[in-house]
CSV table of C-alpha atoms in Angstrom, one decimal:
chain,number,residue,atom,x,y,z
A,1,MET,CA,73.1,-16.5,-8.8
A,2,THR,CA,70.7,-15.5,-6.6
A,3,GLU,CA,67.2,-16.2,-7.8
A,4,THR,CA,64.4,-14.0,-9.0
A,5,ALA,CA,61.4,-13.8,-6.1
A,6,PRO,CA,58.0,-14.5,-8.4
A,7,LEU,CA,56.4,-11.7,-9.3
A,8,PRO,CA,53.0,-10.7,-6.9
A,9,GLU,CA,50.8,-12.3,-9.9
A,10,SER,CA,52.1,-15.7,-9.8
A,11,THR,CA,51.8,-15.9,-5.9
A,12,LEU,CA,47.9,-14.1,-6.7
A,13,ILE,CA,47.0,-17.0,-9.2
A,14,ARG,CA,48.5,-19.9,-6.8
A,15,ILE,CA,46.9,-18.2,-3.9
A,16,CYS,CA,43.6,-18.4,-5.9
A,17,ARG,CA,44.0,-21.5,-7.2
A,18,ARG,CA,44.6,-24.1,-4.1
A,19,PRO,CA,42.0,-26.9,-3.1
A,20,VAL,CA,38.8,-25.6,-2.0
A,21,PRO,CA,37.1,-26.8,1.2
A,22,GLU,CA,33.4,-28.3,0.6
A,23,ARG,CA,32.1,-25.7,3.2
A,24,LEU,CA,33.2,-23.0,0.3
A,25,VAL,CA,32.1,-24.4,-2.4
A,26,ARG,CA,28.2,-25.8,-1.1
A,27,ARG,CA,28.2,-21.7,-0.4
A,28,ALA,CA,29.6,-20.8,-3.5
A,29,ARG,CA,26.1,-22.5,-5.5
A,30,LEU,CA,24.0,-19.7,-2.6
A,31,HIS,CA,25.8,-16.9,-4.8
A,32,LEU,CA,24.7,-18.4,-7.9
A,33,LEU,CA,21.5,-18.7,-6.7
A,34,ASP,CA,21.1,-15.3,-5.4
A,35,TRP,CA,22.8,-13.5,-8.8
A,36,LEU,CA,20.1,-16.1,-10.7
A,37,GLY,CA,17.5,-14.3,-8.9
A,38,CYS,CA,18.9,-10.8,-9.9
A,39,ILE,CA,19.2,-11.6,-13.1
A,40,LEU,CA,15.4,-13.1,-13.7
A,41,ALA,CA,13.7,-10.5,-11.6
A,42,ALA,CA,14.5,-8.0,-14.1
A,43,ARG,CA,14.4,-9.7,-17.6
A,44,HIS,CA,11.9,-7.8,-18.5
A,45,CYS,CA,13.3,-4.2,-17.4
A,46,ASP,CA,14.2,-1.6,-20.0
A,47,ALA,CA,17.7,-2.0,-19.9
A,48,ALA,CA,17.2,-5.6,-20.6
A,49,ARG,CA,15.6,-4.8,-23.6
A,50,ALA,CA,17.6,-2.1,-25.1
A,51,MET,CA,20.6,-4.9,-24.7
A,52,ALA,CA,18.6,-7.1,-26.4
A,53,ARG,CA,18.0,-5.0,-29.5
A,54,ALA,CA,21.4,-4.4,-29.7
A,55,VAL,CA,22.7,-8.4,-29.6
A,56,GLY,CA,19.1,-9.1,-31.7
A,57,PRO,CA,17.8,-12.4,-30.3
A,58,ASP,CA,14.1,-13.0,-32.4
A,59,ASP,CA,12.0,-12.7,-29.5
A,60,GLY,CA,13.1,-10.0,-27.5
A,61,ASP,CA,14.3,-12.5,-24.2
A,62,LEU,CA,17.9,-11.3,-23.5
A,63,LEU,CA,18.2,-14.4,-21.1
A,64,ARG,CA,17.2,-16.8,-23.6
A,65,ALA,CA,19.6,-14.9,-25.8
A,66,GLY,CA,22.3,-15.6,-24.4
A,67,LEU,CA,21.6,-19.5,-23.4
A,68,ALA,CA,21.2,-19.8,-26.6
A,69,SER,CA,24.2,-18.7,-27.4
A,70,THR,CA,26.0,-20.9,-25.2
A,71,PRO,CA,26.5,-24.3,-27.4
A,72,HIS,CA,28.8,-21.9,-29.6
A,73,ASP,CA,29.6,-18.3,-28.0
A,74,ALA,CA,30.3,-18.2,-24.8
A,75,GLN,CA,31.2,-14.5,-24.7
A,76,ARG,CA,28.0,-13.6,-26.3
A,77,ALA,CA,25.7,-15.4,-23.6
A,78,ALA,CA,28.4,-13.6,-20.9
A,79,LEU,CA,27.4,-10.3,-22.3
A,80,CYS,CA,24.1,-11.3,-21.9
A,81,PHE,CA,23.5,-12.7,-18.4
A,82,GLY,CA,26.3,-9.9,-17.7
A,83,THR,CA,23.8,-7.3,-17.9
A,84,LEU,CA,21.3,-7.7,-15.3
A,85,GLY,CA,22.9,-9.0,-11.9
A,86,ASN,CA,23.3,-5.0,-11.1
A,87,VAL,CA,19.9,-3.4,-12.5
A,88,LEU,CA,17.5,-3.7,-9.1
A,89,GLU,CA,20.5,-3.7,-6.8
A,90,MET,CA,20.1,-6.9,-4.9
A,91,ASP,CA,23.5,-8.2,-6.1
A,92,ASP,CA,25.9,-9.3,-3.7
A,93,LEU,CA,29.1,-7.7,-2.4
A,94,ASP,CA,32.1,-7.6,-0.4
A,95,ARG,CA,32.3,-4.4,1.1
A,96,ALA,CA,36.4,-4.0,1.5
A,97,SER,CA,36.6,-3.6,-1.9
A,98,ILE,CA,33.4,-1.8,-3.1
A,99,LEU,CA,32.8,-5.0,-5.7
A,100,HIS,CA,29.5,-7.3,-6.8
A,101,PRO,CA,31.9,-9.9,-8.1
A,102,GLY,CA,28.9,-12.1,-8.9
A,103,ASP,CA,27.3,-9.6,-12.1
A,104,THR,CA,30.1,-10.3,-13.6
A,105,ILE,CA,31.6,-13.9,-12.3
A,106,CYS,CA,28.7,-16.2,-12.2
A,107,ALA,CA,27.6,-15.1,-15.9
A,108,ALA,CA,31.3,-15.8,-17.2
A,109,ALA,CA,31.4,-19.2,-14.9
A,110,LEU,CA,27.9,-20.1,-16.2
A,111,ALA,CA,28.2,-18.9,-19.3
A,112,ALA,CA,32.0,-21.4,-19.9
A,113,ALA,CA,29.9,-24.2,-17.7
A,114,LEU,CA,27.3,-23.9,-20.6
A,115,GLU,CA,29.3,-23.9,-23.4
A,116,ARG,CA,30.5,-27.8,-22.9
A,117,PRO,CA,29.4,-30.0,-19.5
A,118,VAL,CA,31.4,-29.6,-16.4
A,119,PRO,CA,30.9,-31.5,-13.1
A,120,GLY,CA,28.9,-28.9,-10.6
A,121,PRO,CA,31.9,-29.5,-8.5
A,122,ALA,CA,34.3,-27.4,-10.8
A,123,LEU,CA,31.5,-24.8,-11.8
A,124,LEU,CA,31.3,-24.2,-8.2
A,125,THR,CA,35.3,-24.3,-7.7
A,126,ALA,CA,35.7,-21.6,-10.5
A,127,LEU,CA,33.2,-19.2,-8.6
A,128,VAL,CA,35.1,-19.7,-5.6
A,129,ARG,CA,38.4,-19.0,-7.3
A,130,GLY,CA,37.1,-16.2,-9.4
A,131,TYR,CA,35.5,-14.1,-6.0
A,132,GLU,CA,39.1,-14.6,-4.0
A,133,ALA,CA,40.7,-13.0,-7.2
A,134,ALA,CA,38.2,-10.3,-7.8
A,135,ILE,CA,38.1,-9.8,-4.0
A,136,ARG,CA,42.1,-9.3,-3.3
A,137,ILE,CA,42.5,-7.0,-7.0
A,138,GLY,CA,39.6,-4.9,-5.3
A,139,ARG,CA,40.9,-4.4,-2.0
A,140,VAL,CA,44.4,-3.2,-3.0
A,141,ALA,CA,42.4,-1.1,-5.7
A,142,ALA,CA,39.3,0.4,-2.7
A,143,SER,CA,42.2,0.8,-0.1
A,144,GLY,CA,41.3,4.6,0.5
A,145,GLY,CA,37.3,3.8,-0.7
A,146,TYR,CA,36.0,5.2,-3.8
A,147,THR,CA,37.7,6.8,-6.8
A,148,PRO,CA,36.4,7.2,-10.5
A,149,PHE,CA,36.4,3.9,-12.0
A,150,TYR,CA,33.6,1.5,-11.2
A,151,ASN,CA,35.8,-1.3,-9.1
A,152,SER,CA,32.6,-4.1,-10.4
A,153,GLY,CA,33.8,-3.5,-14.0
A,154,THR,CA,37.9,-2.6,-13.7
A,155,CYS,CA,38.1,-5.3,-10.8
A,156,GLY,CA,34.9,-7.7,-11.8
A,157,VAL,CA,36.8,-8.9,-14.9
A,158,PHE,CA,39.3,-10.7,-13.3
A,159,GLY,CA,37.7,-12.7,-11.3
A,160,ALA,CA,35.6,-13.5,-14.4
A,161,ALA,CA,38.3,-14.3,-16.6
A,162,LEU,CA,39.8,-16.4,-13.7
A,163,ALA,CA,36.2,-18.5,-12.9
A,164,ALA,CA,36.2,-19.2,-17.1
A,165,ALA,CA,40.0,-20.3,-17.1
A,166,GLU,CA,39.0,-22.9,-13.9
A,167,VAL,CA,35.9,-23.9,-15.7
A,168,ARG,CA,38.0,-24.5,-19.4
A,169,THR,CA,40.8,-26.5,-17.0
A,170,LEU,CA,43.3,-24.0,-18.4
A,171,ALA,CA,46.8,-25.2,-17.2
A,172,GLU,CA,48.4,-22.8,-14.3
A,173,ALA,CA,51.7,-21.4,-16.9
A,174,GLN,CA,47.7,-19.9,-19.1
A,175,ILE,CA,46.6,-18.4,-16.3
A,176,ALA,CA,48.8,-15.4,-16.3
A,177,ASP,CA,47.8,-14.5,-20.0
A,178,VAL,CA,44.1,-15.2,-18.7
A,179,LEU,CA,44.9,-12.5,-16.2
A,180,ALA,CA,47.0,-10.5,-18.7
A,181,GLN,CA,44.4,-9.7,-21.0
A,182,ALA,CA,41.7,-9.4,-18.8
A,183,GLY,CA,43.8,-6.3,-17.5
A,184,MET,CA,43.9,-5.1,-21.1
A,185,GLN,CA,40.2,-4.6,-21.2
A,186,ALA,CA,39.2,-3.5,-17.8
A,187,ALA,CA,37.2,-0.9,-18.0
A,188,GLY,CA,34.2,1.4,-16.4
A,189,ILE,CA,34.3,4.7,-14.9
A,190,TRP,CA,31.6,5.9,-12.5
A,191,GLN,CA,30.1,8.8,-14.6
A,192,CYS,CA,27.8,6.4,-15.0
A,193,ARG,CA,26.3,6.5,-11.4
A,194,LEU,CA,25.6,10.7,-12.1
A,195,GLU,CA,23.4,10.1,-14.6
A,196,PRO,CA,20.2,8.3,-16.3
A,197,GLY,CA,21.2,5.1,-18.3
A,198,PHE,CA,22.3,2.1,-18.6
A,199,SER,CA,26.0,2.3,-18.7
A,200,LYS,CA,26.5,0.3,-15.2
A,201,GLN,CA,25.4,-2.7,-16.7
A,202,LEU,CA,27.0,-2.5,-20.2
A,203,ALA,CA,30.0,-2.2,-17.6
A,204,THR,CA,29.2,-5.5,-15.4
A,205,ALA,CA,27.8,-7.7,-19.3
A,206,GLN,CA,31.5,-6.0,-21.1
A,207,ALA,CA,33.5,-6.9,-18.1
A,208,ALA,CA,31.8,-11.1,-18.0
A,209,ARG,CA,32.6,-11.3,-21.5
A,210,ALA,CA,35.9,-9.9,-21.3
A,211,GLY,CA,36.6,-12.4,-19.2
A,212,VAL,CA,35.3,-15.3,-21.1
A,213,PHE,CA,37.2,-13.7,-24.0
A,214,ALA,CA,40.7,-13.8,-21.9
A,215,ALA,CA,40.2,-17.2,-21.3
A,216,GLU,CA,39.5,-18.4,-24.9
A,217,LEU,CA,42.8,-16.4,-26.2
A,218,ALA,CA,45.0,-17.5,-23.3
A,219,ALA,CA,44.1,-21.5,-24.3
A,220,ALA,CA,44.7,-20.8,-28.1
A,221,GLY,CA,48.2,-19.3,-27.1
A,222,PHE,CA,47.3,-15.4,-26.9
A,223,THR,CA,50.1,-14.2,-24.5
A,224,GLY,CA,50.3,-11.3,-22.5
A,225,PRO,CA,52.4,-9.1,-19.9
A,226,ARG,CA,53.3,-11.3,-16.9
A,227,ALA,CA,52.8,-8.0,-14.4
A,228,ILE,CA,49.8,-7.0,-16.1
A,229,LEU,CA,49.0,-5.7,-12.1
A,230,THR,CA,52.5,-4.4,-10.5
A,231,GLY,CA,53.9,-3.4,-13.4
A,232,GLU,CA,55.1,0.1,-13.8
A,233,MET,CA,52.6,0.4,-16.2
A,234,GLY,CA,50.2,-1.9,-14.8
A,235,PHE,CA,46.8,-1.9,-13.4
A,236,PHE,CA,47.1,-0.4,-10.0
A,237,ALA,CA,49.6,2.0,-11.6
A,238,SER,CA,47.2,3.4,-14.3
A,239,TYR,CA,43.7,3.2,-12.8
A,240,TYR,CA,44.2,3.6,-9.1
A,241,PRO,CA,48.1,5.0,-8.8
A,242,GLY,CA,46.9,5.4,-4.7
A,243,ALA,CA,46.9,1.7,-3.6
A,244,ASP,CA,49.6,-0.6,-2.5
A,245,PRO,CA,49.8,-3.5,-4.5
A,246,ALA,CA,51.8,-5.4,-1.1
A,247,ARG,CA,48.5,-6.0,0.0
A,248,LEU,CA,47.5,-8.2,-3.0
A,249,THR,CA,49.3,-11.5,-1.6
A,250,ASP,CA,48.3,-11.3,2.2
A,251,ALA,CA,47.9,-14.0,3.8
A,252,PRO,CA,44.7,-15.7,4.2
A,253,GLY,CA,42.8,-14.2,7.1
A,254,PRO,CA,41.2,-16.1,9.0
A,255,GLN,CA,37.7,-17.2,7.4
A,256,ASP,CA,40.5,-18.7,4.5
A,257,TRP,CA,38.7,-17.6,1.8
A,258,ALA,CA,37.3,-14.3,0.4
A,259,LEU,CA,34.1,-15.8,-0.5
A,260,SER,CA,33.6,-16.1,3.3
A,261,GLU,CA,33.6,-12.4,4.0
A,262,MET,CA,31.0,-11.7,1.6
A,263,SER,CA,27.4,-9.8,2.1
A,264,PHE,CA,24.3,-10.6,0.1
A,265,LYS,CA,21.6,-7.8,-0.1
A,266,PRO,CA,17.9,-8.8,1.1
A,267,PHE,CA,15.8,-4.7,0.2
A,268,PRO,CA,16.0,-4.5,-3.5
A,269,ALA,CA,17.7,-1.2,-3.1
A,270,CYS,CA,21.8,0.4,-2.7
A,271,ARG,CA,23.6,-1.0,0.1
A,272,HIS,CA,24.8,1.8,1.1
A,273,THR,CA,20.8,2.1,2.5
A,274,HIS,CA,21.2,-1.5,4.1
A,275,PRO,CA,22.5,-0.4,7.3
A,276,ALA,CA,19.9,2.2,8.1
A,277,ILE,CA,16.7,0.1,6.7
A,278,SER,CA,17.9,-2.5,9.4
A,279,ALA,CA,17.9,-0.6,12.3
A,280,LEU,CA,14.5,0.8,10.8
A,281,VAL,CA,13.0,-2.1,10.9
A,282,GLU,CA,14.0,-3.1,14.3
A,283,ILE,CA,13.1,-0.5,16.2
A,284,ARG,CA,9.9,0.3,13.6
A,285,PRO,CA,7.8,-2.1,16.1
A,286,SER,CA,7.5,0.6,19.1
A,287,ILE,CA,6.7,3.7,16.1
A,288,ALA,CA,3.7,5.2,15.1
A,289,PRO,CA,5.0,6.3,11.8
A,290,ALA,CA,1.9,9.1,12.1
A,291,GLY,CA,2.9,10.7,14.7
A,292,VAL,CA,7.4,10.8,13.2
A,293,GLN,CA,8.3,15.0,13.4
A,294,ARG,CA,12.0,13.7,12.0
A,295,VAL,CA,14.2,11.0,11.9
A,296,ASP,CA,18.6,11.3,12.0
A,297,ILE,CA,20.6,8.9,9.9
A,298,HIS,CA,24.1,9.6,10.8
A,299,THR,CA,26.1,7.6,8.1
A,300,TYR,CA,29.1,7.4,6.7
A,301,ARG,CA,29.9,9.7,4.1
A,302,ALA,CA,30.0,7.8,0.9
A,303,ALA,CA,26.6,6.1,1.7
A,304,ILE,CA,25.2,10.6,2.0
A,305,GLU,CA,27.2,11.1,-1.7
A,306,PHE,CA,25.4,7.4,-3.5
A,307,CYS,CA,22.5,8.2,-1.5
A,308,ASP,CA,20.9,11.6,-0.8
A,309,ALA,CA,17.9,12.3,-3.4
A,310,PRO,CA,14.7,13.1,-1.3
A,311,HIS,CA,12.7,13.4,-4.3
A,312,PRO,CA,13.2,10.3,-6.4
A,313,THR,CA,10.9,10.1,-9.2
A,314,THR,CA,11.9,7.0,-11.1
A,315,PRO,CA,12.7,3.2,-9.9
A,316,GLY,CA,16.6,3.8,-9.9
A,317,ALA,CA,17.1,7.2,-8.1
A,318,ALA,CA,14.4,5.5,-5.5
A,319,ARG,CA,16.8,2.2,-4.4
A,320,PHE,CA,19.4,5.0,-4.1
A,321,SER,CA,17.8,7.2,-1.9
A,322,LEU,CA,18.0,7.2,1.8
A,323,GLN,CA,15.2,9.0,2.3
A,324,HIS,CA,13.5,6.4,-0.1
A,325,ALA,CA,13.9,4.1,2.3
A,326,ALA,CA,13.9,4.9,5.6
A,327,ALA,CA,10.2,5.8,4.6
A,328,ILE,CA,9.4,2.8,3.3
A,329,ALA,CA,11.1,0.9,6.4
A,330,LEU,CA,9.0,3.2,8.8
A,331,LEU,CA,6.1,2.6,6.9
A,332,ARG,CA,5.5,-0.6,5.8
A,333,GLY,CA,8.3,-3.1,7.3
A,334,ALA,CA,11.6,-4.5,5.1
A,335,PRO,CA,11.0,-3.3,1.9
A,336,SER,CA,10.5,-5.3,-1.4
A,337,LEU,CA,10.6,-4.6,-5.2
A,338,ALA,CA,8.0,-2.7,-5.6
A,339,ASP,CA,8.2,-0.7,-2.4
A,340,PHE,CA,11.1,1.4,-5.4
A,341,GLU,CA,8.5,1.3,-8.3
A,342,GLY,CA,5.3,2.8,-9.7
A,343,ASP,CA,2.5,4.1,-7.0
A,344,ALA,CA,5.7,4.3,-4.1
A,345,LEU,CA,6.8,6.9,-5.8
A,346,SER,CA,3.9,8.8,-6.0
A,347,ASP,CA,2.4,8.0,-2.4
A,348,PRO,CA,2.0,11.5,-0.4
A,349,THR,CA,2.3,9.6,2.2
A,350,ILE,CA,5.4,7.9,1.5
A,351,ALA,CA,6.8,11.6,0.1
A,352,ALA,CA,5.3,13.6,3.0
A,353,LEU,CA,7.7,10.9,5.3
A,354,ARG,CA,10.8,11.4,2.8
A,355,ASP,CA,10.9,14.9,3.7
A,356,LYS,CA,11.3,14.2,7.6
A,357,VAL,CA,14.7,12.4,7.0
A,358,HIS,CA,17.8,14.1,7.7
A,359,LEU,CA,21.3,12.8,7.0
A,360,ALA,CA,24.7,13.3,8.6
A,361,THR,CA,27.9,11.8,8.6
A,362,ASP,CA,29.2,10.3,12.1
A,363,PRO,CA,32.8,10.7,11.8
A,364,GLY,CA,32.9,7.3,13.5
A,365,ILE,CA,31.3,5.4,10.9
A,366,ASP,CA,33.1,6.9,8.4
A,367,ALA,CA,36.6,6.3,9.6
A,368,ALA,CA,35.1,2.6,9.6
A,369,PHE,CA,34.2,2.3,5.7
A,370,PRO,CA,34.8,0.8,3.3
A,371,ARG,CA,35.6,-2.4,5.7
A,372,GLY,CA,32.5,-1.7,7.8
A,373,TYR,CA,29.1,-0.3,6.3
A,374,GLY,CA,27.1,1.4,9.5
A,375,ALA,CA,24.9,3.4,10.0
A,376,ARG,CA,22.9,5.0,13.4
A,377,ILE,CA,19.3,6.0,13.1
A,378,THR,CA,17.3,8.7,16.0
A,379,VAL,CA,13.2,8.7,15.2
A,380,THR,CA,11.8,12.1,17.3
A,381,GLY,CA,7.8,11.4,17.7
A,382,SER,CA,5.2,14.3,17.8
A,383,ASP,CA,5.4,14.6,21.6
A,384,GLY,CA,9.6,15.2,21.6
A,385,ALA,CA,10.6,11.5,22.7
A,386,THR,CA,12.5,9.7,20.7
A,387,GLU,CA,13.5,5.6,19.8
A,388,SER,CA,17.2,5.2,18.9
A,389,ALA,CA,19.2,2.2,17.4
A,390,ALA,CA,22.5,1.7,15.6
A,391,CYS,CA,23.1,-0.7,13.0
A,392,PRO,CA,27.2,-1.5,12.7
A,393,GLU,CA,26.5,-4.3,10.5
A,394,ALA,CA,23.1,-4.8,8.1
A,395,TRP,CA,21.4,-7.8,8.0
A,396,GLY,CA,23.2,-10.1,4.5
A,397,ASP,CA,26.2,-9.0,6.0
A,398,PRO,CA,28.7,-12.2,7.5
A,399,GLU,CA,28.4,-10.8,11.1
A,400,ASN,CA,24.5,-10.8,10.4
A,401,PRO,CA,24.1,-13.4,7.8
A,402,MET,CA,21.3,-14.5,5.7
A,403,SER,CA,20.3,-18.0,6.6
A,404,GLU,CA,19.7,-20.6,3.1
A,405,ALA,CA,16.2,-20.1,3.5
A,406,ASP,CA,16.2,-16.7,3.5
A,407,LEU,CA,18.7,-16.7,0.2
A,408,VAL,CA,16.4,-19.5,-1.2
A,409,ALA,CA,12.9,-17.2,-0.1
A,410,LYS,CA,14.9,-14.2,-2.1
A,411,PHE,CA,15.6,-16.4,-5.2
A,412,LEU,CA,12.0,-17.3,-5.2
A,413,ALA,CA,10.4,-13.9,-4.8
A,414,ASN,CA,12.5,-12.8,-7.6
A,415,ALA,CA,11.6,-15.5,-10.2
A,416,ARG,CA,7.7,-14.7,-9.5
A,417,HIS,CA,9.1,-10.6,-10.6
A,418,GLY,CA,10.5,-11.7,-13.6
A,419,GLY,CA,7.5,-14.1,-14.5
A,420,VAL,CA,9.0,-17.4,-14.0
A,421,GLY,CA,5.8,-19.8,-12.7
A,422,ALA,CA,6.4,-21.8,-9.0
A,423,ASP,CA,7.9,-25.4,-10.3
A,424,ALA,CA,9.7,-24.0,-13.3
A,425,ALA,CA,11.6,-22.1,-10.1
A,426,GLU,CA,11.6,-25.2,-7.7
A,427,ALA,CA,13.0,-26.9,-10.6
A,428,LEU,CA,15.9,-24.1,-11.1
A,429,ARG,CA,16.5,-23.8,-7.5
A,430,ASP,CA,17.1,-27.6,-6.5
A,431,ALA,CA,19.7,-27.7,-10.0
A,432,VAL,CA,21.6,-25.3,-8.3
A,433,LEU,CA,21.2,-26.3,-4.7
A,434,ALA,CA,22.1,-30.7,-6.1
A,435,LEU,CA,25.2,-28.8,-7.8
A,436,PRO,CA,28.3,-30.2,-5.4
A,437,ASP,CA,26.8,-33.7,-6.2
A,438,ALA,CA,26.2,-33.0,-10.3
A,439,PRO,CA,27.9,-34.9,-13.1
A,440,ASP,CA,27.7,-32.1,-15.1
A,441,THR,CA,25.9,-29.2,-15.7
A,442,SER,CA,23.0,-30.6,-18.1
A,443,ARG,CA,19.6,-30.7,-15.4
A,444,LEU,CA,21.1,-26.8,-14.5
A,445,ARG,CA,20.8,-26.1,-18.1
A,446,ASP,CA,17.6,-27.7,-18.4
A,447,ALA,CA,16.0,-25.9,-15.8
A,448,PHE,CA,17.0,-22.7,-16.8
A,449,ALA,CA,15.7,-22.7,-20.1
A,450,ALA,CA,12.3,-24.0,-18.6
A,451,ALA,CA,12.4,-20.7,-16.1
A,452,LEU,CA,12.8,-19.0,-19.2
A,453,SER,CA,9.7,-20.2,-21.4
A,454,PRO,CA,7.9,-17.5,-22.6
A,455,VAL,CA,5.1,-16.5,-20.2
A,456,PRO,CA,1.8,-14.4,-21.4
A,457,GLU,CA,2.6,-11.2,-21.2
A,458,TYR,CA,-0.2,-9.8,-18.7
A,459,ALA,CA,2.5,-12.4,-16.4
A,460,ARG,CA,5.5,-10.2,-16.5
A,461,CYS,CA,5.8,-8.2,-13.5
A,462,PRO,CA,7.1,-4.2,-14.5
């Protein structure tokens, strides 16, 4: 009698649940800190207010509503937390999967971890394993580049579900049901990037909530299909029919875990703008912006499809504008949140420089996408002289990483943008960084609650 080969789903579960090295546990705390900064910075934005009205908190603060839900309703908490990570375009990224895992996985794991106290290392281990699942699934899905589906929603739900299941300490036999019920709830299509609105935020919010729900269902004995990913009518066949599911269970690479290959975003703009920003910041000291006659950006096709917006009129449009990002980088250096809001959108000097930016596809850079996100820049002055730079890996990529100090500074700046006082922000920073040695998440809960304390209206950032 011959043995039946294990399903790829079973192998995936075993890969994701192998022992996590200490260095990855410590790295996971930086992803959690980075994501917390992103949601704090966005807590007073229009999407937050709209979702708050929908979920019904008394005071209209979406994050406080999420925290208040955690003793009894982790799904609602995950929905609240999962709404805001992608608003300001500063969320973490895995290039090969075109996926922002933190938006869904951190939201689901935090909601589950605050529902009942869990050891700090357990929360961080859950994040590492959730990232592994989502990224492996996402890399199969994105093997041909972009599709009509928004991978952060459709693939992120699996990572959110596994992370929530790990926080709840579900048995390995239950994890198959966790993935099954996550797959039944996978959702998110890219029409949301073609029209204004908050549906992109809904996609990550729903994936985070669905991930928690999938873990709750599995814990209750609610069973599902074991071949949810690779079956003949499963996730890949239905959503990504051109993908090769054989890659799902590839042996771990030289870095062992997908989390090691993640990118952070130092600039509050679409990741497709970051190589151009990095290159322009590099050559800016040798350029007089007033004398610039032409800026040529050679990059990959997807970057142009997403970010060819020479005349942005809203903060969201500016964050998806290569022209605006280039003008800011030349005039001001590394962009900040304020450079994509308010007066920066109508500043005549910025507008004039935007009009001098020209985009073109570079075949070599395009062939490297999605595993590589690069750009090549040439700036021509009034005298015809040129300055050029290439950026195969932007600042924040694993080949050109942000330091822990860089990430802490980003978190504190984002917290400040969200109206969090310095003392509260530093206490939350310290609570997150201490998680590898924390006996439970009570200190994290207290620090998060203090950071969300009401602030005067005049102190709130736009």
